[in-house]
Amino acid sequence: MFEFNVITESQTCRARAGLLQTAHGDVETPVFMPVGTRGSVKSVSPEELLAAGTRIILGNTYHLYLRPGCDVIRRFAGLHRFMHWDGPILTDSGGFQVFSLAKLAKISEEGVTFQSHLDGSSHLLTPEKSIEIQTCLDSDIVMCLDNCIQYPATREDSRDALEITTKWALRCKQAWQESQNSRNALFGIVQGGMFEDLRQRSADELMKIDFPGYAVGGLSVGEPAEVMLEMADHTLPLLPETKPRYIMGVGTPEDLIELVALGADMFDCVLPTRNARNGQMFTQNGTVNISNARYKEDTEPLDSGCACYTCRNYSRAYLRHLYMARELLAYRLNTIHNIHYFISFMKQIREAIQADEFESFRKAFYRKLEN
Ligand SMILES: [Zn+2]
């Protein structure tokens, strides 16, 4: 019950519009997936996500495994019913958070041992365990456990991480096949640091294992934006054209449009939601810091071109007031707008690709940012 089809390809670059079909509904690509870390996209309800145009969300295996845990989620036959989200869900493998959040993460060929950041309890995350947890969550798209390294990394460390990633990918594929959950799809994750030949090797090894989709991992880990784009430019064409290509953990609207031009289909990032809670709003004319005194008496909506619930009903002055007073509604209204901005931005990109007007859309996007 998982399929991906490319519907239109741009004539001038590698951008493409496609359709993902999952057991929980269809998703048009390119797509942005809001991050629902602990079974909730912070401060907004599933109804508000839908109204903002969201079709697929991301959940974090590490957080959900530690709290509330699989025993609770199994009673609801998965994360969908537990959190009242009927649409598709992609879950990460848990690896990234183990390395970034947990204490004393120690890697071996078997897996990663770590201590919970919540209570210090010890755990072992193996490829098999990651698949078991994601199966319990009933994720529509399951990610392989990979070894993501920081930037900068030496060639030797990048090579070691890629070798472990390939071995784990093979074990994930076996565990996924044995789970007999044919409703979902397992994606492999390309590693290899910032070394082109290692990226090539990682892609080749994963394609030999054969996955329904591929992600490019290990980007946006502290490298300059141009290095991230160079590495994506090199890696994306190595992956099969008929499979979805997912860039993990990226990025700004500028990053997204450039990565679409390079052939990427799927994205996730905490940027719109986290920045909303910090008062940084994305608009067609660039970012707006809502705490700025210039908005104190501003009766205009945040973004005059935006059709979201927040912009239809509230002024900049009111949003600034809520934010300055630390009212809880500030987080919700800001998040609704930022998610709507990212989702409708991707939708406009898709429409431009389908009309073969991607290049002029890209130019107009940058022109408006300069205003
Ligand atoms: Zn808006």
CSV table of N, CA and C and ligand atoms in Angstrom, one decimal, residues 281-283 301-312 319 333-334 336-338 340-341, ligand 1:
chain,number,residue,atom,x,y,z
A,281,MET,N,8.5,35.0,12.3
A,281,MET,CA,7.5,34.5,11.4
A,281,MET,C,8.0,34.6,9.9
A,282,PHE,N,7.6,33.6,9.1
A,282,PHE,CA,8.0,33.6,7.7
A,282,PHE,C,6.9,34.2,6.9
A,283,THR,N,7.3,35.2,6.0
A,283,THR,CA,6.3,35.8,5.1
A,283,THR,C,6.9,35.8,3.7
A,301,PRO,N,-2.6,42.6,8.8
A,301,PRO,CA,-2.3,41.2,9.0
A,301,PRO,C,-0.8,40.9,8.9
A,302,LEU,N,-0.3,39.9,9.4
A,302,LEU,CA,1.1,39.5,9.4
A,302,LEU,C,1.6,39.5,7.9
A,303,ASP,N,0.9,38.8,7.1
A,303,ASP,CA,1.3,38.6,5.7
A,303,ASP,C,0.0,38.8,4.8
A,304,SER,N,-0.1,40.0,4.1
A,304,SER,CA,-1.3,40.3,3.4
A,304,SER,C,-1.6,39.3,2.3
A,305,GLY,N,-0.6,38.5,1.9
A,305,GLY,CA,-0.9,37.5,0.9
A,305,GLY,C,-1.2,36.1,1.4
A,306,CYS,N,-1.4,36.0,2.8
A,306,CYS,CA,-1.6,34.7,3.4
A,306,CYS,C,-3.0,34.5,3.7
A,307,ALA,N,-3.5,33.3,3.5
A,307,ALA,CA,-4.9,32.9,3.7
A,307,ALA,C,-5.1,32.1,5.0
A,308,CYS,N,-4.1,32.1,5.8
A,308,CYS,CA,-4.2,31.2,7.0
A,308,CYS,C,-5.2,31.8,8.1
A,309,TYR,N,-5.6,31.0,9.0
A,309,TYR,CA,-6.5,31.4,10.1
A,309,TYR,C,-6.0,32.7,10.8
A,310,THR,N,-4.7,32.7,11.1
A,310,THR,CA,-4.1,33.8,11.8
A,310,THR,C,-4.2,35.1,11.0
A,311,CYS,N,-3.8,35.0,9.8
A,311,CYS,CA,-3.8,36.2,9.0
A,311,CYS,C,-5.2,36.7,8.6
A,312,ARG,N,-6.1,35.8,8.5
A,312,ARG,CA,-7.5,36.2,8.2
A,312,ARG,C,-8.2,36.9,9.3
A,319,LEU,N,-0.9,40.2,17.5
A,319,LEU,CA,0.1,39.1,17.6
A,319,LEU,C,1.3,39.5,18.5
A,333,LEU,N,-1.2,30.7,17.4
A,333,LEU,CA,-1.5,31.5,16.2
A,333,LEU,C,-0.2,31.7,15.3
A,334,ASN,N,0.9,31.8,16.0
A,334,ASN,CA,2.2,32.0,15.2
A,334,ASN,C,2.5,30.6,14.5
A,336,ILE,N,0.4,28.3,13.6
A,336,ILE,CA,-0.6,28.1,12.5
A,336,ILE,C,-0.1,28.8,11.2
A,337,HIS,N,0.3,30.1,11.4
A,337,HIS,CA,0.8,30.8,10.3
A,337,HIS,C,2.1,30.2,9.6
A,338,ASN,N,3.1,29.9,10.5
A,338,ASN,CA,4.3,29.4,9.9
A,338,ASN,C,4.2,28.1,9.2
A,340,HIS,N,1.4,27.0,7.8
A,340,HIS,CA,0.6,27.4,6.6
A,340,HIS,C,1.6,27.9,5.5
A,341,TYR,N,2.5,28.8,6.0
A,341,TYR,CA,3.5,29.4,5.0
A,341,TYR,C,4.3,28.3,4.3
B,1,ZN,ZN,-0.8,33.6,7.7
